[in-house]
Coordinates of C-alpha atoms and ligand atoms in Angstrom, one line a residue:
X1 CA -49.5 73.1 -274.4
X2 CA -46.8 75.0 -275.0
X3 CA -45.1 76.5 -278.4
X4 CA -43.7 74.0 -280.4
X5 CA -41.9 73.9 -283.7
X6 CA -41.6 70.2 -285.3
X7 CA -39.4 69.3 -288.1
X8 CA -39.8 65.5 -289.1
X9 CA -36.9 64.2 -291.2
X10 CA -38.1 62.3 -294.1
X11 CA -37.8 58.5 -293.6
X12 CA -39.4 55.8 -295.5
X13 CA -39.2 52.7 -292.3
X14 CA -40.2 49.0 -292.8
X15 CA -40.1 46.9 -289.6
X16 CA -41.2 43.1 -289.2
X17 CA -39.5 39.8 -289.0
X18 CA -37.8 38.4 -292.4
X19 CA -38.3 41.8 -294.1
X20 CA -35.3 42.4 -294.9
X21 CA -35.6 39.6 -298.1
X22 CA -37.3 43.5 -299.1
X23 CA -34.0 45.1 -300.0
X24 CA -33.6 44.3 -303.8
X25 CA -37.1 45.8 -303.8
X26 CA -36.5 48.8 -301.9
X27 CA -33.5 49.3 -304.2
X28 CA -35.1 49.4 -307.4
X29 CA -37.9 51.7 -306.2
X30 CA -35.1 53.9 -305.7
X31 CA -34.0 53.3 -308.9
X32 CA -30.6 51.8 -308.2
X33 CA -29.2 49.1 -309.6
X34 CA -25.5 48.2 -308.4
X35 CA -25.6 48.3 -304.5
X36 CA -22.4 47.9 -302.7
X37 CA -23.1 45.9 -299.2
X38 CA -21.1 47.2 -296.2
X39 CA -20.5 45.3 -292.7
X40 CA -18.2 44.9 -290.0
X41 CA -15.2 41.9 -290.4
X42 CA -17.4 40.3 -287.6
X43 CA -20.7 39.9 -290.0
X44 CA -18.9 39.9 -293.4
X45 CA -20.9 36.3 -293.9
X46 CA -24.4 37.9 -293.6
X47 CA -23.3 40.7 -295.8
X48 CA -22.1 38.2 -298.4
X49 CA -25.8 35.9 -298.1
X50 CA -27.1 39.5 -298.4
X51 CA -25.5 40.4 -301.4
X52 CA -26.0 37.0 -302.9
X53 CA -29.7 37.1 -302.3
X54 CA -29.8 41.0 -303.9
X55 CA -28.5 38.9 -307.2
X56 CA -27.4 41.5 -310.1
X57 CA -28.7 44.5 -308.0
X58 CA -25.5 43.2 -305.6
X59 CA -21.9 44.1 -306.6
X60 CA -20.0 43.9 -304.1
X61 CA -19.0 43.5 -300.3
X62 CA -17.1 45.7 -298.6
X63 CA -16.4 44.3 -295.0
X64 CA -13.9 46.9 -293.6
X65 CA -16.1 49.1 -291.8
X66 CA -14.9 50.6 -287.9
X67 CA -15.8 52.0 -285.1
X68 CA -15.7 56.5 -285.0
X69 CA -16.1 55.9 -289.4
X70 CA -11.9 56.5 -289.5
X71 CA -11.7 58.3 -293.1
X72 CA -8.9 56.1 -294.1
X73 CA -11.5 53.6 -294.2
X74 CA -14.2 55.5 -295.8
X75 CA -11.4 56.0 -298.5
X76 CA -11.1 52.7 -299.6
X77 CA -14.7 51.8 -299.3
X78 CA -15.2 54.4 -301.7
X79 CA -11.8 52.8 -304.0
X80 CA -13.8 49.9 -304.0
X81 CA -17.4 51.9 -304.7
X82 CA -16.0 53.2 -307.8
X83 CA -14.2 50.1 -309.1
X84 CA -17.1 48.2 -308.8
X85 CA -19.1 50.9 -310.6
X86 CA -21.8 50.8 -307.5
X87 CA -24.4 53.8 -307.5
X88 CA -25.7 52.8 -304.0
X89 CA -25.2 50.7 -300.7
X90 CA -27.0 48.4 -298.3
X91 CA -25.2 48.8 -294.8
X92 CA -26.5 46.0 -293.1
X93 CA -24.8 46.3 -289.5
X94 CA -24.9 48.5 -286.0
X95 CA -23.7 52.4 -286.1
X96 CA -20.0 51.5 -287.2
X97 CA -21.5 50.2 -290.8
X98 CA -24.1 52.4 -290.5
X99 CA -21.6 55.4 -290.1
X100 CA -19.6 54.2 -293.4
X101 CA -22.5 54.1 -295.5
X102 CA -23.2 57.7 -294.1
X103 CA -19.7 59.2 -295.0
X104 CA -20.2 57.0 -298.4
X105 CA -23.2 59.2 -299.3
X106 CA -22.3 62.3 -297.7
X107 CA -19.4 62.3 -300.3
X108 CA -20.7 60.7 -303.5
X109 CA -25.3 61.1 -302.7
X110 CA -25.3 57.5 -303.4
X111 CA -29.2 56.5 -301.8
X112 CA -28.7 53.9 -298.6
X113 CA -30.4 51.2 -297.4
X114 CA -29.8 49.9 -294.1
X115 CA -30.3 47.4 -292.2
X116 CA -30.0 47.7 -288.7
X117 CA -28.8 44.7 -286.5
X118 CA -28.3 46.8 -283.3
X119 CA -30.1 49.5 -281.0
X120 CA -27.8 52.2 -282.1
X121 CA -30.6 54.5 -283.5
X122 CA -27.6 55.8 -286.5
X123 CA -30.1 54.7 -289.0
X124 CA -32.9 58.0 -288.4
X125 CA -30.5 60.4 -287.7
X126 CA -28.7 62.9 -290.1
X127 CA -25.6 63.3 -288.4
X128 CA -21.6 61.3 -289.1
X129 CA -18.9 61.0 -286.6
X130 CA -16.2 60.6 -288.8
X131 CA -11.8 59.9 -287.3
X132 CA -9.1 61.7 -288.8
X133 CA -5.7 61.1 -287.2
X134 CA -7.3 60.6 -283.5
X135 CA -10.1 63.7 -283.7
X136 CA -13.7 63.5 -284.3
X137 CA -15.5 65.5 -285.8
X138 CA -19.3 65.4 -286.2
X139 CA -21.4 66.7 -289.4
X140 CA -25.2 67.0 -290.6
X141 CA -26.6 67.0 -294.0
X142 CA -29.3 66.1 -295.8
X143 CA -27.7 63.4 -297.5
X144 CA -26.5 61.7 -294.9
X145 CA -29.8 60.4 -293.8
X146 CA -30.1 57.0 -295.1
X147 CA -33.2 57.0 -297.9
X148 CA -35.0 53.4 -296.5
X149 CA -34.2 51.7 -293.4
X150 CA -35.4 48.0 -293.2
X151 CA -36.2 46.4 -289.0
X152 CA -35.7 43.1 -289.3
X153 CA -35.8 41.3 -286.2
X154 CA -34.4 38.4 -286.9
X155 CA -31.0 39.9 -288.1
X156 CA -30.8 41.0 -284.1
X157 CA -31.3 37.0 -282.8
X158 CA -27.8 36.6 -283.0
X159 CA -26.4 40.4 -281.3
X160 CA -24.5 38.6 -278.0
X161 CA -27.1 39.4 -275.1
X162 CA -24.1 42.0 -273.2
X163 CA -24.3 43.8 -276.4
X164 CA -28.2 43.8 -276.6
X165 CA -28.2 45.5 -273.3
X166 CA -25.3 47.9 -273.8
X167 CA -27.2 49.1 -277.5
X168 CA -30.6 49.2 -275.6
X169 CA -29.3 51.8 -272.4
X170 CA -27.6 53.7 -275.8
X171 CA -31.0 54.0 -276.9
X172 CA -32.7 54.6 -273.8
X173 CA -30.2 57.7 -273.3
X174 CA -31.1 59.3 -276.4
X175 CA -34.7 59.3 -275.6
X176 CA -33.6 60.7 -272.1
X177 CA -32.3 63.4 -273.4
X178 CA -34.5 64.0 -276.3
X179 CA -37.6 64.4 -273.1
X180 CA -35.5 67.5 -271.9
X181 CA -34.3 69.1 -274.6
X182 CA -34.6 72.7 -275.6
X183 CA -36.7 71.8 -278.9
X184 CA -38.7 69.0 -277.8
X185 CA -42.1 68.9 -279.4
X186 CA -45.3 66.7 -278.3
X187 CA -43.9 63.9 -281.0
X188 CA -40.8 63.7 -279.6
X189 CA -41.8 63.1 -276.3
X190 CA -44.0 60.3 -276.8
X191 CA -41.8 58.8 -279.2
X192 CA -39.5 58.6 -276.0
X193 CA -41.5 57.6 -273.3
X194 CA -43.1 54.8 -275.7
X195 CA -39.6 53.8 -277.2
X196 CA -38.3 53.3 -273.8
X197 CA -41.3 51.6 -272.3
X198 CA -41.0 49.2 -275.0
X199 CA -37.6 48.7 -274.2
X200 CA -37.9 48.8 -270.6
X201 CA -40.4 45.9 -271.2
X202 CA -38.9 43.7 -273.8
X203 CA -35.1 43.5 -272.5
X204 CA -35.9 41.1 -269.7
X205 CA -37.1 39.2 -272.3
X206 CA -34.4 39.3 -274.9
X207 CA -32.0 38.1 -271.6
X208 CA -33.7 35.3 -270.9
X209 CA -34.2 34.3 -274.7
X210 CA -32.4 36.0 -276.7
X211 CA -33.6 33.9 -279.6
X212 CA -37.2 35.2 -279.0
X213 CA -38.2 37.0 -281.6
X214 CA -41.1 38.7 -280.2
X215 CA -38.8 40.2 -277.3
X216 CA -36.5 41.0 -280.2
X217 CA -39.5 43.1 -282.1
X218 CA -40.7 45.0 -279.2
X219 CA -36.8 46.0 -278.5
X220 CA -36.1 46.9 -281.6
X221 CA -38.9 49.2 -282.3
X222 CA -38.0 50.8 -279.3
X223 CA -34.8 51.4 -280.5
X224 CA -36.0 52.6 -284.0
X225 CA -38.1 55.2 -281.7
X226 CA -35.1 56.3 -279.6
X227 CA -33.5 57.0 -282.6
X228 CA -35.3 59.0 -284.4
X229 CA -35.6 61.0 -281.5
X230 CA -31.9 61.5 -281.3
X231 CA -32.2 62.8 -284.8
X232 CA -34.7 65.2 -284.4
X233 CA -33.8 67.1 -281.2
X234 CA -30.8 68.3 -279.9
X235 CA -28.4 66.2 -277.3
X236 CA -27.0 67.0 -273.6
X237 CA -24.7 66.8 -270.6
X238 CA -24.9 62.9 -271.1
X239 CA -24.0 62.9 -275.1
X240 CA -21.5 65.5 -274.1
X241 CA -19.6 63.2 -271.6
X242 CA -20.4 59.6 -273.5
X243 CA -18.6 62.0 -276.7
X244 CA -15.6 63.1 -274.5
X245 CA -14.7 59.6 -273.1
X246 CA -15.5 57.6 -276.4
X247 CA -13.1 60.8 -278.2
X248 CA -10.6 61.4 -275.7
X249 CA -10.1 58.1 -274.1
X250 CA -11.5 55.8 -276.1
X251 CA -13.9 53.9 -274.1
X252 CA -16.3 51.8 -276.2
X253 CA -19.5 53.6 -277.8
X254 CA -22.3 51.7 -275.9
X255 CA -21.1 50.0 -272.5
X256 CA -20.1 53.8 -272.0
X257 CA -23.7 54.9 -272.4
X258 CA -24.7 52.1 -270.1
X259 CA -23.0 53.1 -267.4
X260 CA -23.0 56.9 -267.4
X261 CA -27.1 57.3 -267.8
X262 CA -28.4 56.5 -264.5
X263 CA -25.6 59.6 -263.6
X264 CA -26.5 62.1 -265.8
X265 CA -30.3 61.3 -265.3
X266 CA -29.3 61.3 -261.8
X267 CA -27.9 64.8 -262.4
X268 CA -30.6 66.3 -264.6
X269 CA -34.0 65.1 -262.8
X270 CA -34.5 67.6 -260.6
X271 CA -33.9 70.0 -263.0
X272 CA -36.4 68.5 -265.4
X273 CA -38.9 66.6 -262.8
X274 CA -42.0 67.2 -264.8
X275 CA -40.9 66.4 -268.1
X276 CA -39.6 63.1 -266.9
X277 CA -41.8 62.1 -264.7
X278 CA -43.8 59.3 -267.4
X279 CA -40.1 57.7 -267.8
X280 CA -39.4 58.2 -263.8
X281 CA -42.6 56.4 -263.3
X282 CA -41.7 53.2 -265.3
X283 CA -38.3 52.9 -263.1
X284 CA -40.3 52.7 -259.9
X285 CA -40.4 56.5 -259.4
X286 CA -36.2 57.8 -259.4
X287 CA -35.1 57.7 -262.9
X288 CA -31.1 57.4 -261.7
X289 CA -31.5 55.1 -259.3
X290 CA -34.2 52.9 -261.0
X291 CA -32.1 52.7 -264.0
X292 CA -29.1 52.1 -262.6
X293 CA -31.1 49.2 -260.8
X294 CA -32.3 48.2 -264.0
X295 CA -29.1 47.7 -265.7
X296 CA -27.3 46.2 -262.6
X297 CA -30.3 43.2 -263.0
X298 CA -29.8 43.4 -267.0
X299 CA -25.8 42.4 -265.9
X300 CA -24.9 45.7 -267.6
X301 CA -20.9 47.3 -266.7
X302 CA -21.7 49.8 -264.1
X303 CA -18.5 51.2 -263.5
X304 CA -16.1 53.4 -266.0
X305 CA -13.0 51.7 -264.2
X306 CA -14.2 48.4 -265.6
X307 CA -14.1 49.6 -269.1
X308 CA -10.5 50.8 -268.7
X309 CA -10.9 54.4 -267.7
X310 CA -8.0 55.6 -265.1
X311 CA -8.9 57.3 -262.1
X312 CA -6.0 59.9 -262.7
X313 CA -8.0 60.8 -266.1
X314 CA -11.4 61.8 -263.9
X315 CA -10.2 65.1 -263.7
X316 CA -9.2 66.0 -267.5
X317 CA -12.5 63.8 -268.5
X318 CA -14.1 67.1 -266.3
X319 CA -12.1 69.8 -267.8
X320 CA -12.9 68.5 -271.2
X321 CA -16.7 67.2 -270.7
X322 CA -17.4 70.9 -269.8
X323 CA -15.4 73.2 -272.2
X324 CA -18.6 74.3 -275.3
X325 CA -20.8 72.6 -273.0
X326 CA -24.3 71.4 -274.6
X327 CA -27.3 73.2 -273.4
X328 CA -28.5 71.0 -270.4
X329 CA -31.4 71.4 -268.2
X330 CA -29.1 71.7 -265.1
X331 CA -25.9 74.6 -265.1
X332 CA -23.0 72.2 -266.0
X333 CA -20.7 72.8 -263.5
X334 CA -17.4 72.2 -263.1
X335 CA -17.3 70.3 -259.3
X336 CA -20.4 68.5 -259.7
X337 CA -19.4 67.2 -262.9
X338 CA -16.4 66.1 -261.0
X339 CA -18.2 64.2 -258.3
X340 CA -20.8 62.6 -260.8
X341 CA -17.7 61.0 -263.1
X342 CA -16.4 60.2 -259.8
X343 CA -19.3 57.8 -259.0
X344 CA -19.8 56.7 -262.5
X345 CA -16.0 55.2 -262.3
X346 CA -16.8 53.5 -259.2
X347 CA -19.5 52.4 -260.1
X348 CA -21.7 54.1 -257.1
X349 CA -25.8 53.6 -256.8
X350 CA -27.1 57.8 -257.5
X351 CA -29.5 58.6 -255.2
Ligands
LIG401 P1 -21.0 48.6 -283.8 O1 -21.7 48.9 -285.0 O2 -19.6 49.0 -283.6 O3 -21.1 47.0 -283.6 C1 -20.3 46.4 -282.6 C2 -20.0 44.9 -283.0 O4 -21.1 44.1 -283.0 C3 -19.4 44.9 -284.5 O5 -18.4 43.9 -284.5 C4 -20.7 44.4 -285.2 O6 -20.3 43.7 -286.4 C5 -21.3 43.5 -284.2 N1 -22.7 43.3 -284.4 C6 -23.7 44.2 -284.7 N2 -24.9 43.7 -284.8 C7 -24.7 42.4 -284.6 C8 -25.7 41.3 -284.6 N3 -27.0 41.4 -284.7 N4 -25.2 40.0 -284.3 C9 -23.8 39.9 -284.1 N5 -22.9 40.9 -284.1 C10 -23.4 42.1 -284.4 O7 -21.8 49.1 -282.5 P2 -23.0 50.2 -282.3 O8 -23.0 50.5 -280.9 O9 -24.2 49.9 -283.0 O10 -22.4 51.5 -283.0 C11 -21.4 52.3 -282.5 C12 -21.0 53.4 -283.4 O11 -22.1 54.0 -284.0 C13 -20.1 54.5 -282.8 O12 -19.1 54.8 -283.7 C14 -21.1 55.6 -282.6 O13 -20.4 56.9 -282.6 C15 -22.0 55.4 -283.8 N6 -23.3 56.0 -283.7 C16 -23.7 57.1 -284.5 C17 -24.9 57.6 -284.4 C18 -25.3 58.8 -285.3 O14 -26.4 59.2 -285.2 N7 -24.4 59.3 -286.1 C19 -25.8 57.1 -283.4 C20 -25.5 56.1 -282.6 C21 -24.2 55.5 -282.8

């Protein structure tokens, strides 16, 4: 065994199928008593049954919240925080809502409660991306981390099955990563290789269902795994390139992780053979090639042209994916970051 230091981040988690009738609950053991509720446009009717069901613990619903957490939007969330005289909020929603209720707190220390209705992992994790005029910029505090989150499964029935498999490979990539990272720790690693077994296992499942609610429990404990490793470990080459297309050329958050894992596992298992091996092992033995044969059966986007990347943009994507480079298990260089965007636009098998 090697030397290990492990720093948990305090998380009170509550996982099972109609659990999330718990919230009211969970916010008056905090001591709150006027939550705000926070969701997307798309799921403003679940936030309004939500707040409905919180009765006088609910004041509010604010439905504006966007992908990269633009502050314009922040600032009239928190307009509408204050009017309503809230002291809290229930973000019930993927990493977009997730990410408001996060700049919410990080500004005002309001306690969150969240609900999580994709495989984002935002929930466990201390960090915002927050927009201002185009740029993102990334922060970390205390605060930020949400106090309760709430797995309910059957909040995720209705997340469209592309989606479902998009979120899970976003997952999946942060408990890649988390296997080779500099401060990995024995907890880390098993959280990874069990969160993406169970989501290796379960996503068949959730295809041919998607209504099946124990496919929907296995992947989203899975999910709540990858996440917290992605909170508690530090990131690589692929959160370094998924951060540099999403910032630079706005390709979307999670088909982008879909397609650019099998590459950047591709890239980095030689390089970290032994502490990938359990994960190569569940893909038939080649992690890049086995997930990117995994996600082609899962009918996940395999190539960056098909999510509106130009090809004539491969080689600023390279100059930018490896100016302050993240620490990575393999050199990041220039040319073979090159060749491995490259395939990932055309959508090539890695070896
Ligand atoms: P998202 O939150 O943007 O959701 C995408 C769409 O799906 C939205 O319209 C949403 O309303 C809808 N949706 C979500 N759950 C649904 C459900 N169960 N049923 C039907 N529709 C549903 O997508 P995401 O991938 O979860 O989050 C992406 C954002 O989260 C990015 O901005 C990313 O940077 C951020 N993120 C942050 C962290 C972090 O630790 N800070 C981690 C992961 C992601």
């Amino acid at each position: 065994m090697n030397d290990f230091i492990y720093t948990s981040n305090p998380a009170r988690v509550i996982f099972g199928a109609g659990r999330s009738r718990q919230v009211a609950d969970e916010l008056r053991a905090l001591g709150c008593q006027r939550a705000l509720v926070l969701a997307t446009p798309a799921q403003r009717e679940d936030a309004e049954r939500l707040n409905d069901a919180l009765g006088g613990l609910g004041v509010g619903v604010f439905a504006g919240a966007a992908m990269h957490t633009p502050i314009e939007v922040t600032e009239e969330a928190l307009r509408r925080f204050e009017q309503l005289g809230a002291d809290s909020v229930v973000a019930l929603g993927g990493g977009s809502t997730i990410g408001l209720g996060k700049a919410i707190a990080y500004r005002n220390d309001a306690h969150q409660v969240v609900v999580p209705t994709t495989y984002a992992g935002s929930e466990v994790t201390p960090i915002l991306g927050q927009t201002e005029n185009g740029i993102k910029t990334t922060v970390s505090s205390p605060s930020i981390l949400p106090e309760v989150v709430i797995y309910d499964p059957e909040l995720t029935l209705g997340l469209p099955v592309a989606m479902s498999v998009t979120s899970a490979l976003n997952a999946m990539a942060h408990a890649v990563e988390g296997l080779y990272a500099r401060n990995r720790n024995p907890i880390t690693s098993l959280m990874a290789v069990e969160g993406i077994r169970a989501l290796r296992e379960s996503l068949p499942g959730v295809i041919r269902q998607p209504g099946d609610v124990v496919a929907r429990s296995s992947a989203l404990y899975g999910s709540w795994l990858c996440g917290t490793v992605l909170g508690t470990v530090g990131m690589a080459l692929h959160h370094k390139l998924c951060h540099t297309l999403g910032g630079s050329f706005n390709l979307p958050h999670a088909e982008t992780h879909a397609v650019m894992l099998p590459h950047t596992a591709a890239y980095n298992q030689g390089a970290a053979s032994d502490v990938l091996r359990p994960v190569a092992e569940l893909f038939g033995g080649n992690l890049g090639s086995g997930l990117y044969d995994f996600a082609s059966a899962l009918g996940a986007p395999l190539a960056l042209k098909d999510l509106g990347l130009k090809e004539e943009d491969l080689d600023r994507a390279a100059d930018l994916a490896v100016l302050n480079p993240y620490w990575n298990p393999r050199p990041v260089e220039r040319e073979a970051i090159r060749e491995l965007l490259q395939r990932a636009w055309s959508g090539i098998r890695p070896q």
